[in-house]
Amino acid sequence: MARNFDPKNIIVGAATFYVGPQGVELTKINVAGSADTAQDPTVMTQGDSASWNHLGYTQNGVTLNIEPTYGEVVVDQLLDVARLFKSSQRVMVATSLTETTLENLYVAIGSKETDLKAAAVASANVWVNDGNTAATVTASNHISGAASANVVAAALDLNGGALGYTPIERSVCFVGPAPSNITTSKSERIYIGYRATSMDAVGVAVQRDNATLFPVNFRLLPSQTNEAADGNAAYGKIVDRVY
């Protein structure tokens, strides 16, 4: 069906990025009130939303990549292939974290909850018992020598891992603008990935004339419990919300 050009379908604007706790599939957000936007972390306080952790400023946006791979059936009677079939697929979510806290590095490199240690006053306390596990983030009072001279707010162990190590999984969510023609009120687009693991290289550069960034590339995996309408496992969902 023919449709007129509509500039209101053009999206421009940044997204707010959240991650969930380890090993828990989050499927929705709940803001404090119907007029609130999920781009505001301070209203993400209801139900599942209380489990989402905001990662702060990002750079170069957030990119969702859907990467299918197709095989080909070649027959003698045709110059081109006779049929294509999907042989594999992967879905990626990429961004760069500009707030270079140890908590953000902890997420970017997929660390275990026991690798992050925080003093009682540190903001890293939001990650205590990450994923509702029995492990507790322990205090790190000093590096060496007299405690009064070497007090630290937080520490992150760079864990060497072991053979057969299973990467950490957590849900991811980013919320940005939606096409404005869907409502005369306000709208936003919510992207949720049920199972995500950070498995690409993370470079940490300390430079004279550039901000340090944590580039992170999450690979989404099909859900173990959530299905699409046809019964196939779902990676997540994209929702246009009116508020």
Coordinates of C-alpha atoms in Angstrom, one line a residue:
M1 CA 0.0 0.0 0.0
A2 CA 1.3 3.4 -0.9
R3 CA 2.3 5.7 1.9
N4 CA 3.2 9.4 2.0
F5 CA 6.6 10.5 3.1
D6 CA 6.5 11.4 6.8
P7 CA 9.5 13.1 8.5
K8 CA 8.0 12.2 11.9
N9 CA 9.2 8.7 11.2
I10 CA 12.8 9.9 11.4
I11 CA 14.5 9.2 14.7
V12 CA 17.3 11.3 16.1
G13 CA 18.6 11.2 19.7
A14 CA 20.6 9.4 22.2
A15 CA 19.6 6.3 24.3
T16 CA 19.9 5.5 28.0
F17 CA 21.7 2.2 28.6
Y18 CA 20.8 -0.3 31.4
V19 CA 22.0 -3.8 32.4
G20 CA 20.4 -6.3 34.7
P21 CA 21.9 -8.5 37.4
Q22 CA 23.9 -11.6 36.5
G23 CA 22.0 -14.8 35.5
V24 CA 18.5 -13.2 35.6
E25 CA 16.4 -12.7 32.4
L26 CA 14.5 -9.4 32.7
T27 CA 11.7 -8.9 30.2
K28 CA 10.2 -5.5 30.9
I29 CA 10.5 -2.1 32.6
N30 CA 8.2 -0.5 35.0
V31 CA 8.5 3.3 35.6
A32 CA 7.1 5.1 38.7
G33 CA 4.2 6.8 36.8
S34 CA 2.5 6.7 33.5
A35 CA 3.8 10.1 32.5
D36 CA 7.4 9.2 33.3
T37 CA 10.0 8.3 30.7
A38 CA 12.2 5.2 31.0
Q39 CA 15.1 7.3 29.9
D40 CA 15.2 8.7 33.4
P41 CA 17.0 6.3 35.7
T42 CA 15.5 7.9 38.8
V43 CA 11.9 6.6 37.9
M44 CA 13.1 3.0 37.2
T45 CA 11.9 1.8 40.6
Q46 CA 8.9 -0.5 40.1
G47 CA 9.0 -4.3 39.7
D48 CA 11.7 -5.5 37.3
S49 CA 12.9 -2.0 36.8
A50 CA 14.4 -1.9 40.3
S51 CA 16.9 -4.5 39.1
W52 CA 18.1 -2.5 36.1
N53 CA 21.4 -0.6 36.6
H54 CA 22.1 2.5 34.7
L55 CA 25.6 2.7 33.1
G56 CA 25.7 6.5 32.7
Y57 CA 27.0 8.5 29.7
T58 CA 27.8 6.7 26.4
Q59 CA 29.6 7.8 23.3
N60 CA 28.9 7.1 19.6
G61 CA 25.4 5.9 20.4
V62 CA 24.1 2.3 20.9
T63 CA 24.0 0.0 17.9
L64 CA 21.9 -3.1 17.5
N65 CA 23.3 -5.5 14.8
I66 CA 21.3 -8.5 13.5
E67 CA 23.8 -10.6 11.5
P68 CA 22.2 -13.7 9.7
T69 CA 24.3 -16.1 7.6
Y70 CA 22.8 -17.9 4.6
G71 CA 23.8 -21.0 2.8
E72 CA 23.3 -21.4 -0.9
V73 CA 21.9 -24.3 -3.1
V74 CA 23.5 -24.2 -6.5
V75 CA 21.9 -26.2 -9.4
D76 CA 23.2 -26.9 -12.9
Q77 CA 20.3 -25.2 -14.6
L78 CA 20.7 -21.7 -13.1
L79 CA 23.5 -19.2 -13.1
D80 CA 22.4 -17.9 -9.7
V81 CA 21.5 -19.9 -6.6
A82 CA 18.2 -21.8 -6.6
R83 CA 17.6 -21.4 -2.9
L84 CA 18.9 -19.7 0.2
F85 CA 18.6 -21.1 3.7
K86 CA 19.6 -19.6 7.0
S87 CA 22.5 -21.5 8.5
S88 CA 23.4 -19.3 11.5
Q89 CA 22.7 -16.0 13.1
R90 CA 24.0 -13.7 15.8
V91 CA 22.7 -10.4 17.3
M92 CA 25.0 -7.8 18.9
V93 CA 24.6 -4.6 20.9
A94 CA 27.5 -2.2 20.9
T95 CA 28.3 1.0 22.7
S96 CA 31.1 2.9 24.4
L97 CA 30.8 3.7 28.1
T98 CA 32.1 7.2 28.9
E99 CA 31.8 7.0 32.7
T100 CA 34.9 4.9 33.3
T101 CA 34.0 3.6 36.8
L102 CA 35.2 0.2 38.0
E103 CA 31.6 -0.9 38.1
N104 CA 31.3 -0.2 34.3
L105 CA 34.5 -2.0 33.6
Y106 CA 33.2 -4.9 35.7
V107 CA 30.2 -5.1 33.3
A108 CA 32.3 -4.5 30.2
I109 CA 34.7 -7.4 30.8
G110 CA 32.1 -9.7 32.2
S111 CA 33.6 -10.1 35.6
K112 CA 32.2 -12.3 38.4
E113 CA 30.5 -10.6 41.3
T114 CA 33.4 -11.7 43.6
D115 CA 35.9 -9.8 41.5
L116 CA 34.5 -6.3 42.5
K117 CA 35.4 -5.1 45.9
A118 CA 34.1 -1.9 47.5
A119 CA 34.4 0.1 50.6
A120 CA 31.2 0.8 52.4
V121 CA 30.8 4.3 51.0
A122 CA 31.5 3.3 47.4
S123 CA 28.9 3.4 44.7
A124 CA 29.9 -0.1 43.8
N125 CA 27.6 -1.2 46.6
V126 CA 24.8 -1.4 44.1
W127 CA 26.5 -4.5 42.7
V128 CA 26.5 -6.3 46.1
N129 CA 25.1 -9.8 45.6
D130 CA 24.8 -9.2 41.9
G131 CA 22.3 -11.7 40.5
N132 CA 21.0 -12.6 43.9
T133 CA 23.9 -15.0 44.5
A134 CA 25.2 -16.0 47.9
A135 CA 28.5 -14.3 47.2
T136 CA 29.0 -10.8 48.8
V137 CA 31.2 -8.0 47.5
T138 CA 33.9 -7.7 50.2
A139 CA 35.6 -4.5 51.5
S140 CA 39.0 -3.5 50.1
N141 CA 40.5 -1.1 52.7
H142 CA 44.0 -0.6 51.4
I143 CA 46.4 -1.7 48.8
S144 CA 49.6 -2.0 50.8
G145 CA 51.3 -0.4 53.7
A146 CA 49.5 1.7 56.2
A147 CA 45.7 1.7 55.6
S148 CA 45.5 5.4 56.3
A149 CA 47.9 6.1 53.4
N150 CA 46.4 3.8 50.8
V151 CA 42.6 3.9 51.3
V152 CA 40.7 2.9 48.2
A153 CA 37.0 3.2 47.3
A154 CA 36.9 0.1 45.1
A155 CA 39.0 -2.6 43.5
L156 CA 38.5 -4.9 40.5
D157 CA 40.4 -8.2 40.3
L158 CA 41.4 -9.1 36.7
N159 CA 40.4 -12.7 37.0
G160 CA 42.4 -15.1 34.9
G161 CA 39.5 -17.6 34.6
A162 CA 39.9 -21.3 33.9
L163 CA 39.3 -23.9 31.2
G164 CA 35.7 -24.2 30.3
Y165 CA 34.8 -20.8 31.8
T166 CA 31.2 -19.8 31.0
P167 CA 30.8 -16.1 30.3
I168 CA 28.6 -14.0 32.5
E169 CA 25.1 -13.4 31.2
R170 CA 22.8 -10.5 32.1
S171 CA 19.9 -8.7 30.4
V172 CA 20.5 -5.4 28.6
C173 CA 18.1 -2.5 27.8
F174 CA 18.4 0.8 26.1
V175 CA 15.7 3.4 25.7
G176 CA 15.7 6.1 23.0
P177 CA 13.4 8.2 20.9
A178 CA 10.6 6.6 18.9
P179 CA 8.9 8.0 15.7
S180 CA 6.8 10.9 16.8
N181 CA 3.9 10.1 14.5
I182 CA 2.7 7.3 16.7
T183 CA 1.1 9.7 19.2
T184 CA 0.3 13.3 19.8
S185 CA 1.8 12.9 23.2
K186 CA 5.3 11.7 24.0
S187 CA 6.9 8.4 22.9
E188 CA 10.0 6.4 23.3
R189 CA 11.4 3.1 21.9
I190 CA 12.6 0.4 24.4
Y191 CA 15.0 -2.3 23.3
I192 CA 15.4 -5.3 25.6
G193 CA 17.8 -8.2 25.2
Y194 CA 17.0 -11.1 27.5
R195 CA 20.4 -12.8 27.6
A196 CA 23.6 -10.8 26.8
T197 CA 27.2 -11.6 27.3
S198 CA 30.2 -9.3 26.8
M199 CA 32.8 -11.4 24.9
D200 CA 34.8 -9.1 22.7
A201 CA 38.0 -7.3 23.4
V202 CA 37.7 -4.3 25.7
G203 CA 40.5 -1.7 25.3
V204 CA 41.2 0.8 28.1
A205 CA 43.3 3.8 26.8
V206 CA 44.6 6.5 29.1
Q207 CA 45.4 9.4 26.7
R208 CA 46.6 13.0 27.0
D209 CA 43.9 14.5 24.7
N210 CA 41.0 12.0 24.6
A211 CA 38.6 10.7 27.2
T212 CA 39.0 7.2 28.3
L213 CA 36.2 4.9 27.1
F214 CA 35.1 1.4 27.7
P215 CA 34.0 -0.1 24.3
V216 CA 31.6 -2.9 25.0
N217 CA 30.0 -5.4 22.5
F218 CA 27.3 -7.6 23.9
R219 CA 26.3 -10.8 22.1
L220 CA 22.6 -11.6 22.6
L221 CA 21.6 -15.3 23.0
P222 CA 18.2 -16.8 22.5
S223 CA 16.1 -16.9 25.7
Q224 CA 15.7 -20.0 27.7
T225 CA 12.2 -19.1 28.7
N226 CA 10.8 -16.4 26.4
E227 CA 9.4 -17.3 23.0
A228 CA 8.3 -15.4 19.8
A229 CA 4.8 -15.8 18.6
D230 CA 5.8 -18.8 16.4
G231 CA 7.3 -20.7 19.3
N232 CA 10.9 -19.9 18.5
A233 CA 13.2 -18.7 21.2
A234 CA 13.4 -14.9 21.4
Y235 CA 16.5 -12.7 21.7
G236 CA 14.4 -9.9 23.2
K237 CA 11.9 -7.3 22.0
I238 CA 11.5 -3.7 20.8
V239 CA 8.6 -1.7 22.2
D240 CA 7.2 1.7 21.2
R241 CA 5.8 3.2 24.4
V242 CA 3.6 6.3 24.8
Y243 CA 3.8 8.3 28.0

